[in-house]
Amino acid sequence: LDLYRVSVGEKHILYAGGLNNLGLLYLDRGETEKAAGVFAQAAGVLAGLPDKRYEYAASLINLGNLYLKQRQPGPAAEKLAAAVAIHETELGADDPHYHTALNSLGYAYEWLGEREKAVSALEKGFKAALDLYGEEHPETKALRRHLAEARGEKA
């Protein structure tokens, strides 16, 4: 990070990538507070790079999933919903990050007691996984189970 800071500056994709990698290292070590800090910093850098929307959405998903791991569904839902919106308005739904974000958003809404929002997110996620992978893919099956559970059905 120091080399990137000196060579390209703190408002560059390489610096943001280094922050994300450091965040992943912190996660592996179980240091979730440190991971949250560098993920948030990376998202802040990427938010200011209009040609890096894909990377920005991915950083929001990383941060949202970290908040889920920390049992903070409110901040998780906020970040994941923002990533979903970027996919829906700019990047498209034919990407694994999209259905992953929707699945995680479903969990966040469930923890917040917002069942209708959870079901809606999971329906979109299931459709996206189905379109991307087909019926028998493990991701599609997992989303089908999660959707059925959110609806109160037998999976």
mmCIF file of C-alpha atoms in Angstrom:
data_model
loop_
_atom_site.group_PDB
_atom_site.id
_atom_site.type_symbol
_atom_site.label_atom_id
_atom_site.label_comp_id
_atom_site.label_asym_id
_atom_site.label_seq_id
_atom_site.Cartn_x
_atom_site.Cartn_y
_atom_site.Cartn_z
ATOM 1 C CA LEU A 1 0.000 0.000 0.000
ATOM 2 C CA ASP A 2 2.855 2.361 0.752
ATOM 3 C CA LEU A 3 4.346 1.721 -2.702
ATOM 4 C CA TYR A 4 0.979 2.335 -4.371
ATOM 5 C CA ARG A 5 0.423 5.460 -2.282
ATOM 6 C CA VAL A 6 3.765 6.875 -3.463
ATOM 7 C CA SER A 7 3.658 5.678 -7.078
ATOM 8 C CA VAL A 8 0.011 6.094 -8.162
ATOM 9 C CA GLY A 9 -1.695 7.765 -5.205
ATOM 10 C CA GLU A 10 -4.617 6.858 -2.976
ATOM 11 C CA LYS A 11 -7.273 7.541 -5.631
ATOM 12 C CA HIS A 12 -6.153 4.754 -7.979
ATOM 13 C CA ILE A 13 -7.539 1.295 -8.745
ATOM 14 C CA LEU A 14 -4.262 -0.336 -7.666
ATOM 15 C CA TYR A 15 -4.483 1.279 -4.257
ATOM 16 C CA ALA A 16 -8.126 0.219 -3.884
ATOM 17 C CA GLY A 17 -7.187 -3.323 -4.949
ATOM 18 C CA GLY A 18 -4.456 -3.401 -2.337
ATOM 19 C CA LEU A 19 -6.940 -2.304 0.310
ATOM 20 C CA ASN A 20 -9.375 -5.044 -0.708
ATOM 21 C CA ASN A 21 -6.599 -7.635 -0.570
ATOM 22 C CA LEU A 22 -5.588 -6.422 2.873
ATOM 23 C CA GLY A 23 -9.220 -6.688 3.938
ATOM 24 C CA LEU A 24 -9.324 -10.306 2.767
ATOM 25 C CA LEU A 25 -6.164 -11.021 4.751
ATOM 26 C CA TYR A 26 -7.745 -9.492 7.853
ATOM 27 C CA LEU A 27 -10.832 -11.647 7.298
ATOM 28 C CA ASP A 28 -8.701 -14.788 7.076
ATOM 29 C CA ARG A 29 -7.136 -13.814 10.382
ATOM 30 C CA GLY A 30 -10.524 -13.174 11.984
ATOM 31 C CA GLU A 31 -9.849 -9.443 12.379
ATOM 32 C CA THR A 32 -13.239 -8.285 11.158
ATOM 33 C CA GLU A 33 -13.035 -4.709 12.469
ATOM 34 C CA LYS A 34 -9.794 -4.094 10.595
ATOM 35 C CA ALA A 35 -11.266 -5.760 7.504
ATOM 36 C CA ALA A 36 -14.331 -3.508 7.686
ATOM 37 C CA GLY A 37 -12.134 -0.433 7.868
ATOM 38 C CA VAL A 38 -10.060 -1.223 4.799
ATOM 39 C CA PHE A 39 -13.074 -2.505 2.809
ATOM 40 C CA ALA A 40 -14.862 0.775 3.548
ATOM 41 C CA GLN A 41 -11.767 2.728 2.544
ATOM 42 C CA ALA A 42 -11.508 0.748 -0.717
ATOM 43 C CA ALA A 43 -15.185 1.364 -1.471
ATOM 44 C CA GLY A 44 -14.619 5.085 -0.887
ATOM 45 C CA VAL A 45 -11.763 5.132 -3.391
ATOM 46 C CA LEU A 46 -13.742 3.138 -5.960
ATOM 47 C CA ALA A 47 -16.819 5.340 -5.556
ATOM 48 C CA GLY A 48 -14.709 8.169 -6.964
ATOM 49 C CA LEU A 49 -13.617 6.201 -10.058
ATOM 50 C CA PRO A 50 -16.522 6.338 -12.538
ATOM 51 C CA ASP A 51 -14.898 3.842 -14.911
ATOM 52 C CA LYS A 52 -14.572 1.211 -12.145
ATOM 53 C CA ARG A 53 -18.242 0.562 -11.325
ATOM 54 C CA TYR A 54 -17.845 -3.221 -11.443
ATOM 55 C CA GLU A 55 -15.059 -3.076 -8.872
ATOM 56 C CA TYR A 56 -17.069 -0.633 -6.771
ATOM 57 C CA ALA A 57 -20.088 -2.953 -6.744
ATOM 58 C CA ALA A 58 -17.835 -5.876 -5.777
ATOM 59 C CA SER A 59 -16.373 -3.849 -2.904
ATOM 60 C CA LEU A 60 -19.876 -3.046 -1.650
ATOM 61 C CA ILE A 61 -20.711 -6.758 -1.720
ATOM 62 C CA ASN A 62 -17.524 -7.556 0.231
ATOM 63 C CA LEU A 63 -18.437 -4.944 2.813
ATOM 64 C CA GLY A 64 -22.071 -6.084 3.005
ATOM 65 C CA ASN A 65 -21.063 -9.702 3.530
ATOM 66 C CA LEU A 66 -18.615 -8.650 6.210
ATOM 67 C CA TYR A 67 -21.400 -6.784 8.014
ATOM 68 C CA LEU A 68 -23.500 -9.961 7.831
ATOM 69 C CA LYS A 69 -20.634 -11.890 9.383
ATOM 70 C CA GLN A 70 -20.544 -9.278 12.155
ATOM 71 C CA ARG A 71 -24.327 -9.694 12.660
ATOM 72 C CA GLN A 72 -25.038 -6.130 11.491
ATOM 73 C CA PRO A 73 -27.943 -6.635 9.067
ATOM 74 C CA GLY A 74 -28.813 -2.941 8.697
ATOM 75 C CA PRO A 75 -25.446 -1.808 7.317
ATOM 76 C CA ALA A 76 -25.239 -5.074 5.349
ATOM 77 C CA ALA A 77 -28.579 -4.424 3.654
ATOM 78 C CA GLU A 78 -27.553 -0.867 2.812
ATOM 79 C CA LYS A 79 -24.316 -1.913 1.073
ATOM 80 C CA LEU A 80 -25.803 -4.954 -0.644
ATOM 81 C CA ALA A 81 -28.821 -3.010 -1.922
ATOM 82 C CA ALA A 82 -26.470 -0.390 -3.360
ATOM 83 C CA ALA A 83 -24.485 -3.101 -5.166
ATOM 84 C CA VAL A 84 -27.688 -4.660 -6.514
ATOM 85 C CA ALA A 85 -28.833 -1.254 -7.779
ATOM 86 C CA ILE A 86 -25.550 -0.755 -9.628
ATOM 87 C CA HIS A 87 -25.954 -4.141 -11.286
ATOM 88 C CA GLU A 88 -29.570 -3.472 -12.207
ATOM 89 C CA THR A 89 -28.972 0.004 -13.632
ATOM 90 C CA GLU A 90 -25.451 -0.179 -15.037
ATOM 91 C CA LEU A 91 -23.781 -3.587 -15.102
ATOM 92 C CA GLY A 92 -26.528 -6.111 -15.774
ATOM 93 C CA ALA A 93 -27.762 -9.267 -14.092
ATOM 94 C CA ASP A 94 -25.684 -11.790 -16.027
ATOM 95 C CA ASP A 95 -22.895 -11.862 -13.470
ATOM 96 C CA PRO A 96 -22.288 -14.122 -10.448
ATOM 97 C CA HIS A 97 -21.873 -11.103 -8.185
ATOM 98 C CA TYR A 98 -25.471 -10.070 -8.850
ATOM 99 C CA HIS A 99 -27.172 -13.224 -7.573
ATOM 100 C CA THR A 100 -24.661 -13.490 -4.737
ATOM 101 C CA ALA A 101 -25.518 -9.971 -3.592
ATOM 102 C CA LEU A 102 -29.239 -10.746 -3.776
ATOM 103 C CA ASN A 103 -28.829 -13.932 -1.741
ATOM 104 C CA SER A 104 -26.917 -12.050 0.948
ATOM 105 C CA LEU A 105 -29.440 -9.216 0.813
ATOM 106 C CA GLY A 106 -32.158 -11.805 1.436
ATOM 107 C CA TYR A 107 -30.370 -12.867 4.636
ATOM 108 C CA ALA A 108 -30.000 -9.256 5.767
ATOM 109 C CA TYR A 109 -33.691 -8.541 5.226
ATOM 110 C CA GLU A 110 -34.658 -11.757 7.029
ATOM 111 C CA TRP A 111 -32.588 -10.741 10.062
ATOM 112 C CA LEU A 112 -34.257 -7.332 9.963
ATOM 113 C CA GLY A 113 -37.675 -9.017 9.974
ATOM 114 C CA GLU A 114 -38.512 -7.731 6.487
ATOM 115 C CA ARG A 115 -39.785 -10.954 4.966
ATOM 116 C CA GLU A 116 -41.390 -9.433 1.846
ATOM 117 C CA LYS A 117 -38.171 -7.656 0.906
ATOM 118 C CA ALA A 118 -36.202 -10.850 1.560
ATOM 119 C CA VAL A 119 -38.490 -12.891 -0.697
ATOM 120 C CA SER A 120 -38.329 -10.248 -3.424
ATOM 121 C CA ALA A 121 -34.519 -10.180 -3.354
ATOM 122 C CA LEU A 122 -34.330 -13.966 -3.366
ATOM 123 C CA GLU A 123 -36.780 -14.259 -6.260
ATOM 124 C CA LYS A 124 -34.561 -11.958 -8.331
ATOM 125 C CA GLY A 125 -31.450 -13.845 -7.228
ATOM 126 C CA PHE A 126 -32.948 -17.215 -8.088
ATOM 127 C CA LYS A 127 -34.012 -16.006 -11.535
ATOM 128 C CA ALA A 128 -30.549 -14.544 -12.178
ATOM 129 C CA ALA A 129 -28.818 -17.786 -11.137
ATOM 130 C CA LEU A 130 -31.272 -19.837 -13.195
ATOM 131 C CA ASP A 131 -30.642 -17.690 -16.269
ATOM 132 C CA LEU A 132 -26.883 -17.785 -15.766
ATOM 133 C CA TYR A 133 -26.374 -21.437 -14.785
ATOM 134 C CA GLY A 134 -29.537 -23.464 -15.382
ATOM 135 C CA GLU A 135 -31.606 -25.670 -13.051
ATOM 136 C CA GLU A 136 -28.984 -28.104 -11.770
ATOM 137 C CA HIS A 137 -26.152 -25.771 -10.808
ATOM 138 C CA PRO A 138 -25.300 -25.706 -7.071
ATOM 139 C CA GLU A 139 -25.797 -21.909 -6.897
ATOM 140 C CA THR A 140 -29.270 -22.204 -8.432
ATOM 141 C CA LYS A 141 -30.193 -25.016 -6.063
ATOM 142 C CA ALA A 142 -28.934 -23.072 -3.044
ATOM 143 C CA LEU A 143 -30.954 -20.013 -4.003
ATOM 144 C CA ARG A 144 -34.037 -22.161 -4.616
ATOM 145 C CA ARG A 145 -33.699 -23.585 -1.077
ATOM 146 C CA HIS A 146 -33.139 -20.170 0.484
ATOM 147 C CA LEU A 147 -36.150 -18.744 -1.373
ATOM 148 C CA ALA A 148 -38.377 -21.629 -0.246
ATOM 149 C CA GLU A 149 -37.257 -21.142 3.372
ATOM 150 C CA ALA A 150 -37.942 -17.389 3.201
ATOM 151 C CA ARG A 151 -41.430 -18.125 1.850
ATOM 152 C CA GLY A 152 -42.001 -20.608 4.683
ATOM 153 C CA GLU A 153 -42.185 -23.537 2.273
ATOM 154 C CA LYS A 154 -40.521 -26.893 2.488
ATOM 155 C CA ALA A 155 -37.253 -26.699 0.543
#
